[in-house]
CSV table of C-alpha atoms in Angstrom, one decimal:
chain,number,residue,atom,x,y,z
N,1,UNK,CA,-27.9,6.9,5.3
N,2,UNK,CA,-27.3,7.0,1.6
N,3,UNK,CA,-23.9,6.4,0.0
N,4,UNK,CA,-23.8,10.1,-1.1
N,5,UNK,CA,-24.4,11.2,2.5
N,6,UNK,CA,-21.6,9.0,3.8
N,7,UNK,CA,-19.0,10.4,1.4
N,8,UNK,CA,-20.4,13.9,1.7
N,9,UNK,CA,-20.1,13.7,5.5
N,10,UNK,CA,-16.6,12.3,5.4
N,11,UNK,CA,-15.4,14.9,2.9
N,12,UNK,CA,-17.0,17.8,4.9
N,13,UNK,CA,-15.5,16.6,8.1
N,14,UNK,CA,-12.1,16.2,6.5
N,15,UNK,CA,-12.2,19.7,5.1
N,16,UNK,CA,-13.3,21.1,8.5
N,17,UNK,CA,-10.5,19.4,10.5
N,18,UNK,CA,-7.9,20.0,7.8
N,19,UNK,CA,-8.5,23.8,8.1
N,20,UNK,CA,-9.1,24.0,11.8
N,21,UNK,CA,-6.5,21.5,13.2
N,22,UNK,CA,-4.3,19.7,10.6
N,23,UNK,CA,-2.9,22.5,8.6
N,24,UNK,CA,-2.1,24.8,11.6
N,25,UNK,CA,0.0,22.1,13.2
N,26,UNK,CA,1.7,20.9,10.0
N,27,UNK,CA,4.9,23.0,10.3
N,28,UNK,CA,5.4,22.1,14.0
N,29,UNK,CA,4.9,18.4,13.2
N,30,UNK,CA,7.5,18.7,10.4
N,31,UNK,CA,10.0,20.8,12.4
N,32,UNK,CA,9.8,18.6,15.5
N,33,UNK,CA,9.4,15.3,13.6
N,34,UNK,CA,6.6,14.6,16.0
N,35,UNK,CA,3.4,12.7,15.7
N,36,UNK,CA,0.4,14.8,14.5
N,37,UNK,CA,-1.6,14.2,17.7
N,38,UNK,CA,-4.0,17.1,17.2
N,39,UNK,CA,-5.0,15.7,13.8
N,40,UNK,CA,-5.5,12.2,15.1
N,41,UNK,CA,-7.6,13.5,18.0
N,42,UNK,CA,-9.8,15.4,15.5
N,43,UNK,CA,-10.0,12.4,13.2
N,44,UNK,CA,-11.1,10.3,16.1
N,45,UNK,CA,-13.7,12.9,17.3
N,46,UNK,CA,-15.1,12.9,13.8
N,47,UNK,CA,-15.1,9.0,13.9
N,48,UNK,CA,-13.1,8.8,10.7
N,49,UNK,CA,-10.7,6.0,11.6
N,50,UNK,CA,-13.5,3.4,11.4
N,51,UNK,CA,-14.9,4.8,8.2
N,52,UNK,CA,-14.3,1.7,6.1
N,53,UNK,CA,-16.0,-0.7,8.5
N,54,UNK,CA,-19.3,-2.0,7.0
N,55,UNK,CA,-22.6,-0.7,8.2
N,56,UNK,CA,-23.6,-4.2,9.4
N,57,UNK,CA,-20.7,-3.9,11.9
N,58,UNK,CA,-21.6,-0.4,13.0
N,59,UNK,CA,-19.3,1.5,10.7
N,60,UNK,CA,-20.0,4.1,8.1
N,61,UNK,CA,-19.5,1.7,5.2
N,62,UNK,CA,-17.3,4.1,3.3
N,63,UNK,CA,-15.6,3.1,0.0
N,64,UNK,CA,-12.0,3.3,-0.9
N,65,UNK,CA,-13.0,6.2,-3.1
N,66,UNK,CA,-14.3,8.1,-0.1
N,67,UNK,CA,-11.1,7.4,1.9
N,68,UNK,CA,-9.0,8.5,-1.1
N,69,UNK,CA,-10.9,11.8,-1.2
N,70,UNK,CA,-10.1,12.2,2.5
N,71,UNK,CA,-6.4,11.4,1.9
N,72,UNK,CA,-6.3,14.1,-0.8
N,73,UNK,CA,-7.9,16.7,1.5
N,74,UNK,CA,-5.6,15.8,4.4
N,75,UNK,CA,-2.6,15.7,2.1
N,76,UNK,CA,-3.2,19.4,1.2
N,77,UNK,CA,-2.9,20.2,4.9
N,78,UNK,CA,-0.2,17.9,6.1
N,79,UNK,CA,1.3,15.0,4.2
N,80,UNK,CA,2.4,13.2,7.4
N,81,UNK,CA,-1.1,13.2,8.8
N,82,UNK,CA,-2.5,12.0,5.5
N,83,UNK,CA,0.0,9.2,5.4
N,84,UNK,CA,-0.8,8.1,8.9
N,85,UNK,CA,-4.5,8.1,8.0
N,86,UNK,CA,-3.8,6.2,4.7
N,87,UNK,CA,-1.6,3.6,6.3
N,88,UNK,CA,-4.3,2.9,8.9
N,89,UNK,CA,-7.0,2.6,6.3
N,90,UNK,CA,-4.9,0.2,4.3
N,91,UNK,CA,-4.8,-2.1,7.3
N,92,UNK,CA,-8.6,-1.8,7.9
N,93,UNK,CA,-9.2,-2.5,4.2
N,94,UNK,CA,-7.2,-5.8,4.5
N,95,UNK,CA,-9.4,-6.8,7.5
N,96,UNK,CA,-12.7,-5.7,5.8
N,97,UNK,CA,-11.9,-7.4,2.5
N,98,UNK,CA,-10.3,-10.6,3.9
N,99,UNK,CA,-11.3,-11.1,7.5
N,100,UNK,CA,-15.1,-11.0,7.7
N,101,UNK,CA,-15.4,-14.8,7.7
N,102,UNK,CA,-13.8,-14.7,11.2
N,103,UNK,CA,-16.0,-13.8,14.2
N,104,UNK,CA,-12.9,-12.5,15.9
N,105,UNK,CA,-12.2,-10.0,13.2
N,106,UNK,CA,-15.9,-9.0,12.9
N,107,UNK,CA,-16.0,-8.3,16.6
N,108,UNK,CA,-12.7,-6.4,16.4
N,109,UNK,CA,-14.1,-4.1,13.7
N,110,UNK,CA,-17.2,-3.5,15.7
N,111,UNK,CA,-15.2,-2.5,18.7
N,112,UNK,CA,-12.8,-0.4,16.5
N,113,UNK,CA,-15.7,1.7,15.4
N,114,UNK,CA,-16.7,2.4,19.0
N,115,UNK,CA,-13.1,3.0,20.2
N,116,UNK,CA,-11.5,4.5,17.1
N,117,UNK,CA,-8.4,2.3,17.4
N,118,UNK,CA,-5.4,3.2,15.3
N,119,UNK,CA,-3.7,0.3,13.5
N,120,UNK,CA,-0.1,0.3,12.2
N,121,UNK,CA,1.6,-2.0,9.8
N,122,UNK,CA,4.8,-4.1,10.3
N,123,UNK,CA,5.4,-5.8,6.9
N,124,UNK,CA,9.1,-5.1,6.3
N,125,UNK,CA,11.7,-7.1,8.2
N,126,UNK,CA,15.5,-6.8,8.8
N,127,UNK,CA,17.3,-9.4,6.8
N,128,UNK,CA,14.7,-9.7,4.0
N,129,UNK,CA,15.9,-6.7,1.9
N,130,UNK,CA,12.6,-4.8,1.3
N,131,UNK,CA,10.7,-7.7,-0.3
N,132,UNK,CA,7.3,-7.7,1.5
N,133,UNK,CA,6.4,-11.2,0.1
N,134,UNK,CA,9.0,-13.0,2.2
N,135,UNK,CA,9.4,-13.3,6.0
N,136,UNK,CA,12.0,-14.7,8.3
N,137,UNK,CA,10.0,-14.5,11.5
N,138,UNK,CA,7.3,-17.1,12.1
N,139,UNK,CA,4.2,-17.5,14.2
N,140,UNK,CA,5.0,-19.8,17.1
N,141,UNK,CA,2.1,-21.9,18.1
N,142,UNK,CA,1.5,-23.2,21.7
N,143,UNK,CA,-1.9,-24.8,21.5
N,144,UNK,CA,-4.3,-21.9,20.9
N,145,UNK,CA,-1.8,-19.3,21.9
N,146,UNK,CA,0.7,-17.7,19.5
N,147,UNK,CA,3.9,-15.7,19.8
N,148,UNK,CA,5.8,-13.7,17.3
N,149,UNK,CA,9.1,-11.8,17.4
N,150,UNK,CA,9.9,-9.5,14.5
N,151,UNK,CA,12.8,-7.2,13.8
N,152,UNK,CA,11.2,-4.4,11.8
N,153,UNK,CA,13.3,-1.7,10.2
N,154,UNK,CA,10.4,0.7,10.2
N,155,UNK,CA,6.9,0.7,11.8
N,156,UNK,CA,5.2,3.9,11.0
N,157,UNK,CA,3.6,5.4,14.2
N,158,UNK,CA,4.4,2.1,15.9
N,159,UNK,CA,4.5,3.7,19.3
N,160,UNK,CA,1.3,5.7,18.8
N,161,UNK,CA,-0.8,2.9,17.4
N,162,UNK,CA,-3.2,0.8,19.4
N,163,UNK,CA,-2.8,-2.4,17.4
N,164,UNK,CA,-0.4,-3.7,14.7
N,165,UNK,CA,-0.9,-5.9,11.7
N,166,UNK,CA,2.3,-7.8,11.0
N,167,UNK,CA,3.4,-10.4,8.4
N,168,UNK,CA,5.1,-13.6,9.4
N,169,UNK,CA,5.6,-17.1,8.2
N,170,UNK,CA,2.6,-19.2,8.9
N,171,UNK,CA,4.6,-21.5,11.2
N,172,UNK,CA,8.2,-22.4,12.0
N,173,UNK,CA,8.1,-25.0,9.2
N,174,UNK,CA,6.6,-22.7,6.6
N,175,UNK,CA,8.6,-21.5,3.6
N,176,UNK,CA,9.5,-17.8,3.4
N,177,UNK,CA,6.7,-16.8,1.0
N,178,UNK,CA,4.1,-18.8,3.0
N,179,UNK,CA,3.0,-15.8,5.0
N,180,UNK,CA,0.0,-14.7,7.1
N,181,UNK,CA,-1.1,-11.4,8.6
N,182,UNK,CA,-1.5,-11.3,12.4
N,183,UNK,CA,-3.2,-8.6,14.4
N,184,UNK,CA,-1.4,-8.0,17.7
N,185,UNK,CA,-2.9,-5.8,20.4
N,186,UNK,CA,-1.3,-3.0,22.3
N,187,UNK,CA,-1.4,-4.8,25.7
N,188,UNK,CA,0.2,-7.9,24.2
N,189,UNK,CA,3.0,-6.1,22.3
N,190,UNK,CA,6.5,-5.1,23.5
N,191,UNK,CA,8.2,-2.6,21.2
N,192,UNK,CA,11.9,-1.9,21.7
N,193,UNK,CA,13.3,1.0,19.6
N,194,UNK,CA,16.1,0.1,17.4
N,195,UNK,CA,16.3,3.2,15.2
N,196,UNK,CA,15.1,6.8,15.0
N,197,UNK,CA,13.2,8.7,12.4
N,198,UNK,CA,15.0,11.9,11.4
N,199,UNK,CA,14.3,12.3,7.7
N,200,UNK,CA,14.2,14.9,5.0
N,201,UNK,CA,10.4,14.7,4.8
N,202,UNK,CA,7.3,12.9,6.0
N,203,UNK,CA,8.8,13.6,9.4
N,204,UNK,CA,5.5,13.2,11.4
N,205,UNK,CA,5.0,9.6,10.4
N,206,UNK,CA,7.3,8.5,13.2
N,207,UNK,CA,8.6,5.5,11.3
N,208,UNK,CA,11.1,4.2,13.8
N,209,UNK,CA,12.7,0.8,13.8
N,210,UNK,CA,11.5,-1.6,16.4
N,211,UNK,CA,12.0,-5.1,17.7
N,212,UNK,CA,8.5,-6.3,18.2
N,213,UNK,CA,7.6,-9.2,20.6
N,214,UNK,CA,3.9,-10.1,20.8
N,215,UNK,CA,1.6,-12.8,22.1
N,216,UNK,CA,-2.0,-13.5,21.3
N,217,UNK,CA,-4.5,-16.1,20.3
N,218,UNK,CA,-4.6,-18.1,17.1
N,219,UNK,CA,-7.8,-16.4,16.0
N,220,UNK,CA,-5.8,-13.2,15.6
N,221,UNK,CA,-4.4,-14.6,12.4
N,222,UNK,CA,-6.2,-13.3,9.3
N,223,UNK,CA,-7.8,-16.2,7.5
N,224,UNK,CA,-6.6,-15.5,4.0
N,225,UNK,CA,-3.0,-16.1,3.0
N,226,UNK,CA,-1.0,-12.9,2.9
N,227,UNK,CA,-0.2,-13.5,-0.8
N,228,UNK,CA,-3.9,-13.0,-1.6
N,229,UNK,CA,-4.3,-10.1,0.7
N,230,UNK,CA,-1.2,-8.4,-0.7
N,231,UNK,CA,-2.2,-8.6,-4.4
N,232,UNK,CA,-5.9,-8.1,-4.0
N,233,UNK,CA,-5.9,-5.4,-1.3
N,234,UNK,CA,-2.7,-4.2,0.3
N,235,UNK,CA,-0.8,-3.2,-2.8
N,236,UNK,CA,-3.6,-1.6,-4.9
N,237,UNK,CA,-5.2,0.2,-1.9
N,238,UNK,CA,-1.7,1.4,-0.8
N,239,UNK,CA,-1.0,2.9,-4.2
N,240,UNK,CA,-4.5,4.4,-4.6
N,241,UNK,CA,-4.3,6.1,-1.1
N,242,UNK,CA,-0.7,7.2,-1.3
N,243,UNK,CA,-1.1,8.8,-4.7
N,244,UNK,CA,-4.2,10.5,-3.5
N,245,UNK,CA,-2.4,12.1,-0.6
N,246,UNK,CA,0.5,13.1,-2.8
N,247,UNK,CA,-1.9,14.7,-5.2
N,248,UNK,CA,-3.3,16.7,-2.3
N,249,UNK,CA,0.2,17.7,-1.2
N,250,UNK,CA,1.2,18.8,-4.7
N,251,UNK,CA,-2.1,20.6,-5.2
N,252,UNK,CA,-1.5,22.7,-2.1
N,253,UNK,CA,1.9,23.7,-3.3
N,254,UNK,CA,0.5,24.7,-6.7
N,255,UNK,CA,-2.3,26.5,-4.9
N,256,UNK,CA,0.4,28.6,-3.2
N,257,UNK,CA,2.0,29.3,-6.5
N,258,UNK,CA,-1.3,30.4,-7.9
N,259,UNK,CA,-1.9,32.8,-5.0
N,260,UNK,CA,1.6,34.2,-5.5
N,261,UNK,CA,1.0,34.9,-9.2
N,262,UNK,CA,-2.4,36.5,-8.5
N,263,UNK,CA,-0.8,38.8,-5.9
N,264,UNK,CA,1.9,39.8,-8.4
N,265,UNK,CA,-0.8,40.4,-11.0
N,266,UNK,CA,-2.8,42.6,-8.7
N,267,UNK,CA,0.2,44.8,-8.0
N,268,UNK,CA,0.6,45.4,-11.8
N,269,UNK,CA,-2.9,45.2,-13.3
N,270,UNK,CA,-3.0,44.9,-17.1
N,271,UNK,CA,0.2,42.7,-17.3
N,272,UNK,CA,0.7,39.0,-17.2
N,273,UNK,CA,3.6,38.5,-14.8
N,274,UNK,CA,6.3,36.1,-16.1
N,275,UNK,CA,5.6,33.9,-13.2
N,276,UNK,CA,2.2,33.2,-14.7
N,277,UNK,CA,3.8,31.3,-17.6
N,278,UNK,CA,5.7,29.1,-15.2
N,279,UNK,CA,2.5,28.6,-13.3
N,280,UNK,CA,0.8,27.5,-16.5
N,281,UNK,CA,3.5,24.8,-17.0
N,282,UNK,CA,3.0,23.6,-13.4
N,283,UNK,CA,-0.7,23.5,-13.7
N,284,UNK,CA,-0.5,21.5,-16.9
N,285,UNK,CA,1.7,18.9,-15.2
N,286,UNK,CA,-0.6,18.8,-12.2
N,287,UNK,CA,-3.5,18.0,-14.5
N,288,UNK,CA,-1.5,15.0,-15.7
N,289,UNK,CA,-0.9,13.8,-12.1
N,290,UNK,CA,-4.6,14.3,-11.3
N,291,UNK,CA,-5.7,12.3,-14.3
N,292,UNK,CA,-3.2,9.5,-13.4
N,293,UNK,CA,-4.4,9.3,-9.8
N,294,UNK,CA,-8.1,9.4,-10.6
N,295,UNK,CA,-7.7,6.8,-13.3
N,296,UNK,CA,-5.9,4.6,-10.8
N,297,UNK,CA,-8.8,4.8,-8.4
N,298,UNK,CA,-11.3,4.1,-11.2
N,299,UNK,CA,-9.2,1.1,-12.2
N,300,UNK,CA,-9.3,-0.3,-8.7
N,301,UNK,CA,-13.1,0.4,-8.3
N,302,UNK,CA,-13.8,-1.4,-11.5
N,303,UNK,CA,-12.1,-4.6,-10.4
N,304,UNK,CA,-12.2,-4.5,-6.6
N,305,UNK,CA,-14.8,-7.3,-6.3
N,306,UNK,CA,-13.2,-9.5,-9.0
N,307,UNK,CA,-10.5,-11.8,-7.5
N,308,UNK,CA,-9.5,-13.0,-11.0
N,309,UNK,CA,-8.9,-9.5,-12.3
N,310,UNK,CA,-7.2,-8.5,-9.1
N,311,UNK,CA,-4.8,-11.4,-9.3
N,312,UNK,CA,-3.9,-10.7,-12.9
N,313,UNK,CA,-0.5,-9.4,-14.0
N,314,UNK,CA,-2.1,-6.6,-16.0
N,315,UNK,CA,-3.8,-5.1,-12.9
N,316,UNK,CA,-0.6,-5.5,-10.9
N,317,UNK,CA,1.5,-3.7,-13.6
N,318,UNK,CA,-1.0,-0.8,-13.8
N,319,UNK,CA,-1.2,-0.4,-10.0
N,320,UNK,CA,2.6,-0.3,-9.9
N,321,UNK,CA,2.6,2.3,-12.8
N,322,UNK,CA,0.2,4.4,-10.8
N,323,UNK,CA,2.7,4.6,-7.9
N,324,UNK,CA,5.8,5.1,-10.1
N,325,UNK,CA,4.2,7.9,-12.2
N,326,UNK,CA,2.6,9.9,-9.4
N,327,UNK,CA,5.7,9.7,-7.3
N,328,UNK,CA,7.9,10.9,-10.1
N,329,UNK,CA,5.6,13.8,-10.9
N,330,UNK,CA,5.1,14.9,-7.3
N,331,UNK,CA,8.5,16.5,-6.6
N,332,UNK,CA,8.8,17.8,-10.2
N,333,UNK,CA,5.6,19.8,-9.9
N,334,UNK,CA,6.4,21.1,-6.4
N,335,UNK,CA,9.8,22.1,-7.8
N,336,UNK,CA,7.9,24.1,-10.4
N,337,UNK,CA,5.8,25.7,-7.8
N,338,UNK,CA,8.9,26.7,-6.0
N,339,UNK,CA,10.2,28.3,-9.2
N,340,UNK,CA,7.0,30.3,-9.5
N,341,UNK,CA,7.2,31.6,-5.9
N,342,UNK,CA,10.9,32.3,-5.9
N,343,UNK,CA,12.4,33.5,-2.7
N,344,UNK,CA,9.0,33.6,-1.0
N,345,UNK,CA,8.6,29.9,-1.7
N,346,UNK,CA,12.2,29.2,-0.6
N,347,UNK,CA,11.6,30.9,2.8
N,348,UNK,CA,10.0,28.8,5.6
N,349,UNK,CA,8.0,31.6,7.0
N,350,UNK,CA,5.8,33.0,4.2
N,351,UNK,CA,2.3,32.2,2.9
N,352,UNK,CA,4.0,30.8,-0.2
N,353,UNK,CA,6.5,28.5,1.6
N,354,UNK,CA,6.7,25.1,-0.2
N,355,UNK,CA,9.9,23.7,1.4
N,356,UNK,CA,8.0,21.2,3.5
N,357,UNK,CA,5.9,20.2,0.4
N,358,UNK,CA,9.1,19.6,-1.6
N,359,UNK,CA,10.7,17.5,1.1
N,360,UNK,CA,7.6,15.5,1.7
N,361,UNK,CA,7.2,15.0,-2.1
N,362,UNK,CA,10.7,13.5,-2.5
N,363,UNK,CA,9.7,10.7,-0.1
N,364,UNK,CA,7.1,9.4,-2.6
N,365,UNK,CA,9.6,7.7,-4.9
N,366,UNK,CA,11.6,6.3,-2.0
N,367,UNK,CA,8.9,4.8,0.2
N,368,UNK,CA,8.8,2.2,-1.2
N,369,UNK,CA,11.6,2.5,-3.7
N,370,UNK,CA,10.5,2.9,-7.3
N,371,UNK,CA,13.4,0.7,-8.3
N,372,UNK,CA,11.8,-2.2,-6.5
N,373,UNK,CA,8.4,-1.4,-8.0
N,374,UNK,CA,9.8,-1.2,-11.6
N,375,UNK,CA,11.8,-4.3,-11.1
N,376,UNK,CA,8.6,-6.2,-10.2
N,377,UNK,CA,7.0,-4.8,-13.4
N,378,UNK,CA,10.1,-5.8,-15.4
N,379,UNK,CA,9.7,-9.4,-14.3
N,380,UNK,CA,6.0,-9.4,-15.0
N,381,UNK,CA,6.5,-7.8,-18.5
N,382,UNK,CA,8.4,-10.9,-19.5
N,383,UNK,CA,5.1,-12.8,-19.4
N,384,UNK,CA,2.4,-10.2,-19.8
N,385,UNK,CA,1.4,-9.7,-23.4
N,386,UNK,CA,-1.6,-7.4,-23.4
N,387,UNK,CA,-1.9,-3.6,-23.0
T,1,UNK,CA,5.3,-37.4,-20.4
T,2,UNK,CA,4.1,-33.9,-19.8
T,3,UNK,CA,4.2,-34.3,-16.0
T,4,UNK,CA,7.9,-35.4,-16.1
T,5,UNK,CA,8.7,-32.4,-18.2
T,6,UNK,CA,7.0,-30.1,-15.7
T,7,UNK,CA,8.9,-31.7,-12.8
T,8,UNK,CA,12.1,-31.2,-14.8
T,9,UNK,CA,11.3,-27.5,-15.3
T,10,UNK,CA,10.4,-27.2,-11.6
T,11,UNK,CA,13.8,-28.7,-10.6
T,12,UNK,CA,15.6,-26.2,-12.8
T,13,UNK,CA,13.6,-23.1,-12.2
T,14,UNK,CA,11.2,-23.6,-9.3
T,15,UNK,CA,13.8,-23.0,-6.5
T,16,UNK,CA,11.5,-25.0,-4.2
T,17,UNK,CA,12.4,-25.8,-0.6
T,18,UNK,CA,11.8,-29.5,-1.3
T,19,UNK,CA,12.8,-31.8,-4.1
T,20,UNK,CA,10.1,-31.5,-6.9
T,21,UNK,CA,10.5,-35.2,-7.6
T,22,UNK,CA,9.1,-35.9,-4.1
T,23,UNK,CA,6.0,-33.8,-4.7
T,24,UNK,CA,2.6,-35.3,-5.4
T,25,UNK,CA,0.7,-33.9,-8.4
T,26,UNK,CA,-1.8,-32.1,-6.1
T,27,UNK,CA,0.8,-30.8,-3.6
T,28,UNK,CA,0.6,-27.0,-3.1
T,29,UNK,CA,3.7,-25.5,-4.8
T,30,UNK,CA,3.5,-22.2,-2.9
T,31,UNK,CA,3.6,-24.1,0.4
T,32,UNK,CA,6.6,-26.0,-1.0
T,33,UNK,CA,8.4,-22.7,-1.4
T,34,UNK,CA,7.4,-21.3,-4.8
T,35,UNK,CA,7.7,-17.5,-4.7
T,36,UNK,CA,6.2,-14.9,-7.1
T,37,UNK,CA,9.6,-14.2,-8.4
T,38,UNK,CA,10.4,-17.9,-9.1
T,39,UNK,CA,7.0,-18.4,-10.6
T,40,UNK,CA,7.8,-15.9,-13.3
T,41,UNK,CA,10.9,-17.9,-14.3
T,42,UNK,CA,8.9,-21.1,-14.1
T,43,UNK,CA,6.2,-19.7,-16.4
T,44,UNK,CA,8.8,-18.6,-18.9
T,45,UNK,CA,10.6,-21.9,-18.8
T,46,UNK,CA,7.3,-23.7,-19.3
T,47,UNK,CA,6.5,-21.5,-22.3
T,48,UNK,CA,9.9,-22.3,-23.8
T,49,UNK,CA,9.8,-26.0,-23.0
T,50,UNK,CA,6.3,-26.6,-24.5
T,51,UNK,CA,6.4,-23.8,-27.1
T,52,UNK,CA,3.2,-22.3,-25.8
T,53,UNK,CA,2.2,-18.8,-24.6
T,54,UNK,CA,0.1,-18.4,-21.5
T,55,UNK,CA,-2.7,-15.9,-22.0
T,56,UNK,CA,-3.5,-13.3,-19.3
T,57,UNK,CA,-6.3,-15.4,-17.9
T,58,UNK,CA,-3.9,-18.3,-17.2
T,59,UNK,CA,-1.3,-16.1,-15.5
T,60,UNK,CA,-3.0,-16.5,-12.1
T,61,UNK,CA,-1.7,-17.9,-8.9
T,62,UNK,CA,-4.1,-20.8,-9.1
T,63,UNK,CA,-2.9,-21.9,-12.5
T,64,UNK,CA,0.5,-22.8,-11.0
T,65,UNK,CA,-0.5,-23.9,-7.5
T,66,UNK,CA,0.3,-27.6,-8.3
T,67,UNK,CA,1.8,-29.9,-10.9
T,68,UNK,CA,-1.7,-31.0,-11.8
T,69,UNK,CA,-2.9,-27.4,-12.3
T,70,UNK,CA,0.2,-26.7,-14.5
T,71,UNK,CA,-0.4,-29.8,-16.5
T,72,UNK,CA,-4.1,-28.9,-17.1
T,73,UNK,CA,-3.0,-25.5,-18.5
T,74,UNK,CA,-0.2,-26.8,-20.6
T,75,UNK,CA,-2.5,-29.6,-22.1
T,76,UNK,CA,-5.1,-27.0,-22.9
T,77,UNK,CA,-2.7,-24.8,-24.8
T,78,UNK,CA,-1.0,-27.7,-26.6
T,79,UNK,CA,-4.5,-28.9,-27.6
T,80,UNK,CA,-5.3,-25.5,-29.1
T,81,UNK,CA,-2.1,-25.4,-31.1
T,82,UNK,CA,-2.8,-28.8,-32.7
């Protein structure tokens, strides 16, 4: 199947389920802060969870660009669903880009394609203060068996996932930044809830706090050091996919504003309603966000197979700028859409409602905090000298 | 001696889990506790100590993975300045 056919199929399937399943459930998912189970069932039926797995292992061999397009489409329908999909694909990307030298991980990916397993991420840790590049917990080795106990402040869809990729120190003797990624399997994991998820937005991501206790075998440790996986894959792919879904979310809000203005114009043909001017401002800003997000994807695609470039400060700074800029624009633009729609947008029960969009959009600059991202850039800018 | 100067900078700015004086030239500094945050301070201190500027291509993890790797980079830049 050609590359075009793969992306075409994925995008077509995404559009179909977004309209048929994901969008209709979005308000209930938000109101009840529940997992978007209908959306995940549809994604599995369309075999979209295994999309990134290479053809040689039975997968569709989709690219990050394909997945980003899907995230944007899902983001238009339901940002929580899109975020679950994005977080899962970030984990698969880490395995695909850094795990194929391991027969365990090759077999895992082949099976994942057949079973459409959902993978969650446990990178943050209580006591570490939000820095993903340090861990307190460590992999305990007993011969070929391993054991890990991690206190995670959040694990998005931790209860609904099949498997979890977690970070931990390589061993009990390892320093805090000497981390590995470990894939732990549902049957081997015990999750104890330590916190709820009752938030302003992104309510369907079910990002509860857990104490995680897991056992497994040593071959469940991803071969590459986490430091490499983080800078070469986890961070850039996270920022590309998150900003794509935020772009979809914001585009849907602006789309409602456009529909509102057209309805007003039809009621008074021959005039340009005042709301149209506000819409023009919102659309101009949206085009800035679209350009930022697409440029970020192109930047990643240009360098994705070049470890030297991926490890460079310039690339890291640009990928951080992508996240900071898009997350700053998202709630601004949705706010403008609300201004266009007025009371109809403010209500929760109209075709022009954008309340959920606004609340979801505010999460973008907080998860993870832009302060942390900009601080990282500040440190790098002490050394980095080029544009 | 360049290596002695590098060790001195490591002691002051490396924030390693072990005493830099005890590290072999080829020892992996990241395994000895060098974090990305500390490596920025280390790079700045090295630039100041040797009056050099690391170009982008040398601001990679590998360039600071060991005392030997750092010495190679520093010697290359000092040589270019001469």
